[in-house]
Every structure is written in C-alpha cells, then in structure tokens.
Short mmCIF file of C-alpha atoms in Angstrom, two decimals:
data_model
loop_
_atom_site.label_atom_id
_atom_site.label_comp_id
_atom_site.label_asym_id
_atom_site.label_seq_id
_atom_site.Cartn_x
_atom_site.Cartn_y
_atom_site.Cartn_z
CA MET F 1 -16.54 -83.08 42.15
CA ILE F 2 -16.97 -86.52 40.63
CA ILE F 3 -16.56 -88.30 44.05
CA TRP F 4 -19.10 -85.77 45.81
CA GLY F 5 -21.61 -86.54 42.76
CA ALA F 6 -20.98 -90.24 43.11
CA PHE F 7 -21.70 -90.22 46.84
CA ILE F 8 -24.77 -88.04 46.50
CA PHE F 9 -25.95 -90.43 43.77
CA LEU F 10 -25.44 -93.24 45.96
CA VAL F 11 -27.43 -91.75 48.68
CA LEU F 12 -30.37 -91.00 46.27
CA ILE F 13 -30.21 -94.76 45.27
CA PHE F 14 -30.63 -95.66 48.90
CA LEU F 15 -33.35 -93.56 49.45
CA ALA F 16 -35.31 -94.68 46.29
CA LEU F 17 -34.88 -98.06 47.30
CA ASP F 18 -36.16 -97.50 50.73
CA LEU F 19 -39.54 -95.87 49.77
CA GLY F 20 -39.77 -97.38 46.26
CA VAL F 21 -38.95 -100.96 46.99
CA PHE F 22 -38.62 -101.96 50.65
CA ASN F 23 -41.34 -99.73 51.94
CA LYS F 24 -43.42 -99.15 49.13
CA LYS F 25 -46.51 -100.36 51.22
CA ASP F 26 -47.21 -98.54 54.42
CA HIS F 27 -46.90 -100.83 57.39
CA VAL F 28 -45.81 -100.79 61.04
CA ILE F 29 -42.17 -101.18 61.51
CA ARG F 30 -41.87 -103.73 64.36
CA SER F 31 -38.63 -103.97 66.40
CA LYS F 32 -37.29 -106.97 64.57
CA GLU F 33 -37.41 -105.16 61.15
CA ALA F 34 -36.16 -102.06 62.67
CA GLY F 35 -33.21 -103.95 64.47
CA ILE F 36 -32.36 -105.44 61.01
CA TRP F 37 -32.42 -102.04 59.21
CA THR F 38 -30.18 -100.29 61.88
CA SER F 39 -27.71 -103.14 61.49
CA ILE F 40 -27.61 -102.79 57.70
CA TRP F 41 -27.11 -98.96 57.95
CA PHE F 42 -24.30 -99.21 60.44
CA THR F 43 -22.53 -101.89 58.54
CA VAL F 44 -22.95 -99.70 55.42
CA ALA F 45 -21.53 -96.69 57.24
CA MET F 46 -18.70 -98.86 58.77
CA SER F 47 -17.97 -100.21 55.32
CA PHE F 48 -17.64 -96.77 53.84
CA SER F 49 -14.39 -96.08 55.90
CA GLY F 50 -12.85 -98.38 53.59
CA MET F 51 -13.74 -96.28 50.77
CA ILE F 52 -12.43 -93.19 52.89
CA TYR F 53 -9.14 -95.03 53.30
CA TRP F 54 -8.87 -95.62 49.42
CA LEU F 55 -9.90 -92.15 48.44
CA PHE F 56 -7.30 -90.45 50.75
CA SER F 57 -4.49 -93.04 49.93
CA SER F 58 -4.97 -92.65 46.21
CA GLY F 59 -5.12 -88.81 46.19
CA ILE F 60 -8.14 -88.63 44.02
CA ILE F 61 -9.99 -86.55 46.42
CA ASP F 62 -9.09 -83.01 47.73
CA ASN F 63 -7.38 -83.05 51.13
CA PRO F 64 -7.20 -79.54 52.46
CA THR F 65 -6.18 -80.64 55.97
CA ASP F 66 -3.38 -82.94 54.81
CA LEU F 67 -4.89 -86.04 56.58
CA THR F 68 -3.14 -89.71 56.31
CA PRO F 69 -5.42 -92.30 55.28
CA GLY F 70 -5.39 -93.76 58.79
CA ASP F 71 -6.38 -90.50 60.27
CA ALA F 72 -8.96 -89.86 57.70
CA VAL F 73 -10.78 -93.21 58.63
CA LEU F 74 -10.51 -92.44 62.45
CA LYS F 75 -11.99 -89.05 62.14
CA TYR F 76 -14.88 -90.39 59.76
CA ILE F 77 -15.73 -93.08 62.33
CA THR F 78 -15.50 -90.44 65.14
CA GLY F 79 -17.70 -88.08 63.52
CA TYR F 80 -20.29 -90.93 62.50
CA LEU F 81 -20.50 -92.03 66.22
CA ILE F 82 -20.87 -88.46 67.34
CA GLU F 83 -23.74 -87.73 64.96
CA LEU F 84 -25.28 -91.00 65.74
CA SER F 85 -25.26 -90.60 69.46
CA LEU F 86 -26.52 -87.11 69.15
CA SER F 87 -29.44 -88.29 67.03
CA ILE F 88 -30.90 -90.25 70.23
CA ASP F 89 -32.03 -87.05 71.64
CA ASN F 90 -33.70 -86.24 68.25
CA VAL F 91 -35.51 -89.68 68.47
CA PHE F 92 -36.85 -88.55 71.70
CA VAL F 93 -38.23 -85.31 70.23
CA ILE F 94 -39.81 -87.22 67.19
CA ALA F 95 -41.55 -89.66 69.32
CA VAL F 96 -43.13 -86.73 71.29
CA ILE F 97 -44.06 -84.97 67.89
CA PHE F 98 -45.82 -88.20 66.62
CA SER F 99 -47.59 -88.63 69.89
CA ALA F 100 -48.74 -84.84 70.02
CA PHE F 101 -50.24 -84.91 66.53
CA GLY F 102 -51.69 -88.36 66.81
CA ILE F 103 -49.66 -89.87 63.70
CA PRO F 104 -50.54 -93.59 63.38
CA PRO F 105 -47.43 -95.95 63.65
CA ILE F 106 -48.44 -97.21 59.99
CA TYR F 107 -47.54 -93.73 58.63
CA GLN F 108 -44.61 -92.70 60.73
CA HIS F 109 -41.86 -94.04 58.27
CA ARG F 110 -43.26 -92.16 55.55
CA VAL F 111 -43.18 -88.82 57.23
CA LEU F 112 -39.69 -89.68 58.50
CA PHE F 113 -38.65 -90.47 54.87
CA TRP F 114 -39.41 -87.01 53.66
CA GLY F 115 -38.08 -85.45 56.85
CA ILE F 116 -34.88 -87.33 56.30
CA LEU F 117 -34.65 -86.11 52.70
CA GLY F 118 -35.19 -82.41 53.88
CA ALA F 119 -32.71 -82.82 56.56
CA ILE F 120 -29.99 -83.96 53.99
CA VAL F 121 -30.54 -80.83 51.86
CA PHE F 122 -30.48 -78.43 54.83
CA ARG F 123 -27.45 -80.03 56.50
CA ALA F 124 -25.36 -79.79 53.27
CA PHE F 125 -25.81 -76.27 53.13
CA MET F 126 -24.88 -76.04 56.88
CA ILE F 127 -21.89 -78.32 56.59
CA LEU F 128 -20.41 -76.38 53.56
CA PHE F 129 -21.27 -73.05 55.36
CA GLY F 130 -19.71 -74.29 58.68
CA VAL F 131 -16.60 -75.75 56.95
CA ALA F 132 -16.03 -72.46 55.21
CA LEU F 133 -16.21 -70.47 58.58
CA VAL F 134 -13.85 -72.78 60.25
CA ASN F 135 -11.35 -72.72 57.47
CA GLU F 136 -11.58 -68.80 56.88
CA PHE F 137 -11.91 -67.79 60.49
CA GLU F 138 -9.97 -69.72 63.07
CA TRP F 139 -11.36 -67.93 66.13
CA ILE F 140 -14.85 -69.32 65.06
CA ILE F 141 -13.75 -72.69 66.62
CA TYR F 142 -13.86 -71.11 70.12
CA ALA F 143 -17.40 -69.84 69.38
CA PHE F 144 -18.55 -73.32 68.47
CA GLY F 145 -16.78 -74.77 71.46
CA ALA F 146 -18.53 -72.32 73.84
CA PHE F 147 -21.94 -72.92 72.15
CA LEU F 148 -21.70 -76.81 72.72
CA LEU F 149 -20.66 -76.20 76.37
CA TYR F 150 -23.71 -74.01 76.79
CA THR F 151 -25.98 -76.65 74.98
CA SER F 152 -24.61 -79.47 77.26
CA TYR F 153 -25.34 -77.39 80.17
CA LYS F 154 -28.96 -76.58 79.11
CA MET F 155 -29.39 -80.24 78.24
CA LEU F 156 -28.25 -81.26 81.74
CA LYS F 157 -30.64 -78.74 83.41
CA THR F 158 -33.74 -79.00 81.23
CA GLY F 159 -33.67 -82.25 79.31
CA ASN F 160 -36.54 -82.78 76.95
CA SER F 161 -39.60 -83.19 79.11
CA ASP F 162 -40.76 -79.59 78.75
CA PHE F 163 -41.18 -79.86 74.88
CA ASN F 164 -44.64 -79.36 73.52
CA PRO F 165 -45.14 -79.35 69.75
CA LYS F 166 -48.30 -77.85 69.63
CA GLU F 167 -47.08 -74.59 71.61
CA SER F 168 -44.17 -74.47 69.29
CA PHE F 169 -43.43 -71.28 67.22
CA VAL F 170 -43.42 -73.44 64.15
CA PHE F 171 -46.99 -74.93 64.71
CA LYS F 172 -48.50 -71.51 65.66
CA GLN F 173 -46.96 -70.12 62.37
CA ILE F 174 -48.20 -72.99 60.10
CA LYS F 175 -51.73 -72.57 61.57
CA LYS F 176 -51.59 -68.69 60.45
CA ILE F 177 -50.27 -69.63 56.95
CA TYR F 178 -52.26 -72.65 55.78
CA PRO F 179 -55.52 -74.24 57.10
CA ILE F 180 -55.13 -77.35 59.13
CA THR F 181 -57.22 -80.25 59.80
CA THR F 182 -57.10 -83.03 62.32
CA VAL F 183 -58.36 -85.60 59.92
CA ILE F 184 -55.83 -88.17 58.69
CA ARG F 185 -56.90 -89.83 55.17
CA GLY F 186 -54.22 -92.49 54.33
CA HIS F 187 -50.63 -91.28 54.15
CA ASN F 188 -51.78 -87.87 52.41
CA PHE F 189 -50.07 -84.66 53.61
CA PHE F 190 -52.97 -82.77 51.90
CA ILE F 191 -56.71 -83.29 51.73
CA LYS F 192 -59.71 -81.74 50.17
CA LYS F 193 -62.14 -80.68 52.68
CA MET F 194 -65.36 -78.78 51.71
CA GLY F 195 -63.66 -77.68 48.60
CA LEU F 196 -60.70 -76.55 50.31
CA THR F 197 -57.01 -77.91 50.45
CA VAL F 198 -56.01 -78.41 53.89
CA ALA F 199 -52.87 -79.78 55.66
CA THR F 200 -53.34 -82.99 57.43
CA PRO F 201 -51.39 -83.68 60.90
CA LEU F 202 -48.85 -85.85 58.87
CA PHE F 203 -47.73 -82.51 56.85
CA VAL F 204 -47.67 -80.46 60.27
CA ALA F 205 -45.50 -83.29 61.97
CA LEU F 206 -43.20 -83.44 58.87
CA ILE F 207 -42.48 -79.46 58.95
CA VAL F 208 -42.07 -79.56 62.85
CA ILE F 209 -39.72 -82.59 62.63
CA GLU F 210 -37.73 -80.60 59.80
CA ILE F 211 -37.42 -77.58 61.99
CA THR F 212 -36.28 -79.36 64.96
CA ASP F 213 -33.68 -81.47 62.97
CA VAL F 214 -32.22 -78.01 61.88
CA MET F 215 -32.07 -77.21 65.49
CA PHE F 216 -30.13 -80.31 66.34
CA ALA F 217 -27.93 -79.67 63.52
CA LEU F 218 -26.78 -76.56 65.29
CA ASP F 219 -25.27 -78.94 67.67
CA SER F 220 -24.16 -81.93 65.90
CA ILE F 221 -22.34 -80.08 63.04
CA PRO F 222 -20.17 -77.86 65.17
CA ALA F 223 -19.49 -81.34 67.07
CA ILE F 224 -18.20 -83.03 64.14
CA LEU F 225 -16.20 -79.81 62.98
CA ALA F 226 -14.24 -80.20 66.39
CA ILE F 227 -13.08 -83.53 64.82
CA THR F 228 -12.19 -82.46 61.39
CA ALA F 229 -12.67 -79.50 58.94
CA ASP F 230 -12.37 -81.89 55.93
CA PRO F 231 -15.75 -81.28 54.04
CA PHE F 232 -16.21 -84.73 52.62
CA ILE F 233 -15.55 -86.45 55.91
CA VAL F 234 -18.04 -84.08 57.64
CA PHE F 235 -20.64 -84.62 54.93
CA SER F 236 -20.45 -88.20 54.49
CA SER F 237 -20.43 -89.13 58.21
CA ASN F 238 -23.35 -86.73 58.80
CA ILE F 239 -25.35 -87.90 56.10
CA LEU F 240 -24.90 -91.69 56.52
CA ALA F 241 -25.80 -91.30 60.21
CA ILE F 242 -28.87 -89.44 59.14
CA LEU F 243 -29.89 -92.39 56.70
CA GLY F 244 -29.98 -94.76 59.76
CA LEU F 245 -32.01 -92.36 61.88
CA ARG F 246 -35.39 -93.75 60.68
CA SER F 247 -34.66 -97.52 61.59
CA MET F 248 -32.98 -96.29 64.80
CA TYR F 249 -36.12 -94.32 65.80
CA PHE F 250 -38.42 -97.38 65.55
CA LEU F 251 -35.69 -99.37 67.43
CA VAL F 252 -34.75 -96.98 70.08
CA SER F 253 -38.00 -94.88 70.71
CA ARG F 254 -39.46 -98.06 72.43
CA MET F 255 -36.67 -98.38 74.94
CA LEU F 256 -36.17 -94.60 75.65
CA THR F 257 -37.68 -95.02 79.14
CA LYS F 258 -35.40 -97.92 79.86
CA PHE F 259 -32.19 -96.33 78.78
CA ARG F 260 -32.98 -93.04 80.63
CA PHE F 261 -29.06 -92.22 81.53
CA ILE F 262 -28.13 -92.08 77.71
CA HIS F 263 -29.36 -88.58 78.08
CA TYR F 264 -26.34 -87.83 80.36
CA SER F 265 -24.06 -89.56 78.09
CA LEU F 266 -24.89 -87.09 75.40
CA VAL F 267 -24.20 -84.29 77.91
CA VAL F 268 -20.71 -85.74 78.47
CA ILE F 269 -20.06 -86.09 74.78
CA LEU F 270 -21.03 -82.47 74.04
CA ALA F 271 -19.03 -81.19 76.90
CA PHE F 272 -15.90 -83.14 75.69
CA VAL F 273 -16.28 -81.84 72.26
CA GLY F 274 -16.95 -78.24 73.39
CA PHE F 275 -13.72 -78.37 75.57
CA LYS F 276 -11.73 -79.91 72.90
CA MET F 277 -12.62 -77.18 70.32
CA ILE F 278 -11.89 -74.31 72.97
CA PHE F 279 -8.41 -75.90 73.63
CA SER F 280 -7.78 -77.10 70.13
CA HIS F 281 -4.95 -74.64 69.45
CA TYR F 282 -3.13 -75.59 72.79
CA VAL F 283 -3.82 -79.32 73.27
CA HIS F 284 -3.88 -81.93 70.67
CA VAL F 285 -6.33 -84.82 71.48
CA ARG F 286 -5.67 -87.86 69.31
CA GLU F 287 -8.61 -89.43 67.46
CA TRP F 288 -8.54 -92.50 69.31
CA ILE F 289 -9.07 -90.85 72.54
CA SER F 290 -12.01 -88.99 71.03
CA LEU F 291 -13.39 -92.12 69.96
CA THR F 292 -12.85 -93.77 73.21
CA VAL F 293 -14.58 -91.07 75.17
CA ILE F 294 -17.49 -91.30 72.84
CA VAL F 295 -17.91 -95.25 73.05
CA VAL F 296 -17.35 -95.15 76.95
CA SER F 297 -19.85 -92.49 77.51
CA LEU F 298 -22.61 -94.34 75.51
CA LEU F 299 -21.95 -97.70 77.04
CA SER F 300 -21.87 -96.04 80.58
CA GLY F 301 -25.25 -94.63 79.95
CA VAL F 302 -26.65 -97.95 78.86
CA ILE F 303 -25.19 -99.90 81.88
CA PHE F 304 -26.17 -97.64 84.54
CA SER F 305 -29.60 -97.36 82.91
CA LEU F 306 -29.77 -101.27 83.22
CA LEU F 307 -28.15 -101.57 86.83
CA ILE F 308 -30.01 -98.77 88.32
CA PRO F 309 -33.85 -99.10 88.18
CA HIS F 310 -36.11 -96.29 88.02
CA LYS F 311 -37.53 -95.28 91.30
CA GLN F 312 -41.11 -95.94 89.99
CA GLU F 313 -39.90 -99.29 88.96
CA ALA F 314 -38.32 -100.14 92.28
CA THR F 315 -41.40 -99.21 94.16
CA GLU F 316 -43.42 -101.49 91.92
CA ASP F 317 -41.17 -104.25 92.27
CA PHE F 318 -41.44 -103.79 96.14
#
C-alpha cells in the first residue's frame, strides 16, 4: 500500500504543478507548447518503466501474476501505448464537444484539467473492479474480448462523425436537473444570473467529457487487461497515459483531419486485443509481438495518411 500511496501522491503533485504553477494563468495552448508537454509526459511515462523494473526485481510490491521484471516492463509499456493510442479517438470527441458548446481555446485547458482529475478517480474504481473480475472469473476474459471485437467493428462502420453532444442523453439530463446559460464569464463553471446560480457551457462540457471518458474506458481498460491482470501495472500505465491526454489533445486535435487513417489503426489494435483475449487460454502471444502490432498499426495509419491525399485535397490540387 505504501507503493500505491506514493504513486497516487506523485500524480497529485503533477496535477498541482500543472494547474497551480505552469498553467495558473488561463492562456491558449499553442502547438509548440503542447508538443513540449507531450514529450515531457511521454518521457515521464517511459522513465517510470525503470521504476517498474526496480519494484518487481526487489520484490517490494505484490506480484500476483508472477511476472519477471523484464516481462513487467514490457507489459507496462504495451499497456501505456494501448491507452495512449486509444486516447486519439477520445481527442476527436473532446474537440467536437468543445466546438458544440463554443468553449474558447483559452479555457479549454482548465476544463480538461478537471475532466482528467475526475477520469482518474472513475478509472481507478473501474480498473480495480475489472482486475478483480479477471482474477475471480476466468471466463470474463472471453466477454471482454468479444466486447472489444464488437467495438472495433462498430468503430469501423460508424466512426465518430455522427456524434452530437447537444443531442446526447447526458446533455438532456443536465438541462432537466440544473439551469444552464449560454453565457461564458471567465473560467467559471457557475455564475449568478438574475439571482439564480446557473451552469455555464464550461460545466456542461466538463460533464459530457467526463461521461464520454467513462464510455471510452469501457474499451481501453479491457484492452489493457488483455495484456496483464497485475493491478499496479494496469493502474499506473492507464493513469500516466491520461495525464498526457491534455497536452496531446492540443497537439493532435489540430492534425486530426490530416491523419484520418489513424482511425483504422485503432480498429486494428482493438481487434487484435479482442482476439488475443478470446484465444488467451490456447495461444500465448509474447509481449514484444503485441508491442510490435501496436506500433506498426499506428505508424501505418500515419504513413498512409501522409501518402494518400484526401479526395477533396486532391481535387483542390488539380
């Protein structure tokens, strides 16, 4: 429990420094700044693999799945890259939500900060619950695998183009429960209007982002559980990926239309992980193979996006 407590304390320090020091003043996050912070978070996550190796080699942390230090590091990196890659779809949805509710770029970081903080809490419960299910009922791995295959198929057929935040169930329920205004006054989530406390679009966007993140976690957490059922590796890889989601949003959201084939990379990754879970008791896929599939899928999506121009772009060039 000391290790878990120390990790959570470290995460809280990162969050406090983020909002209280580096982003104390609201400002528009430019691509250069987003790129720097994305690199920092990626470096922190990769450096943590050294801590994983030390924890498992020294034996000071529980090792319920009997992992060697080397395997623990591979599973951690694979889990981190899975979560990071699946977050790309989340970035698209966040961009749509901000656009739908008219959130100015200067306040988007603050909304994402509180959204990430809530996501950490929700995912902690979901991870612990998911790990307990996998360890208690072996057959649940087949259900998770089938769910991931269904998700990959649905993603392939529909994509995200039909998502409308203002038509979502969450938004309609918020309107019933609490008065909402279209006025944005600074970075306030609530303001006084005619003597009544009303929720601003920032609060509405925050709640919708929070709920959609929980929905995305239904995909990403089973995907990581396909890699390992070790609770600390699942939790640490997931949380460190989430911490880098804000900077990645400001970096990637501006390039989503350019890297349109990334969506198919995520379909391949989800399908691969789904099949891996279903056949886990019959075929053992080594961790370096899983890592290779993830990296090659992402790189292929980027390369094809750069080499094959969009039809509209090709027409304009002609």
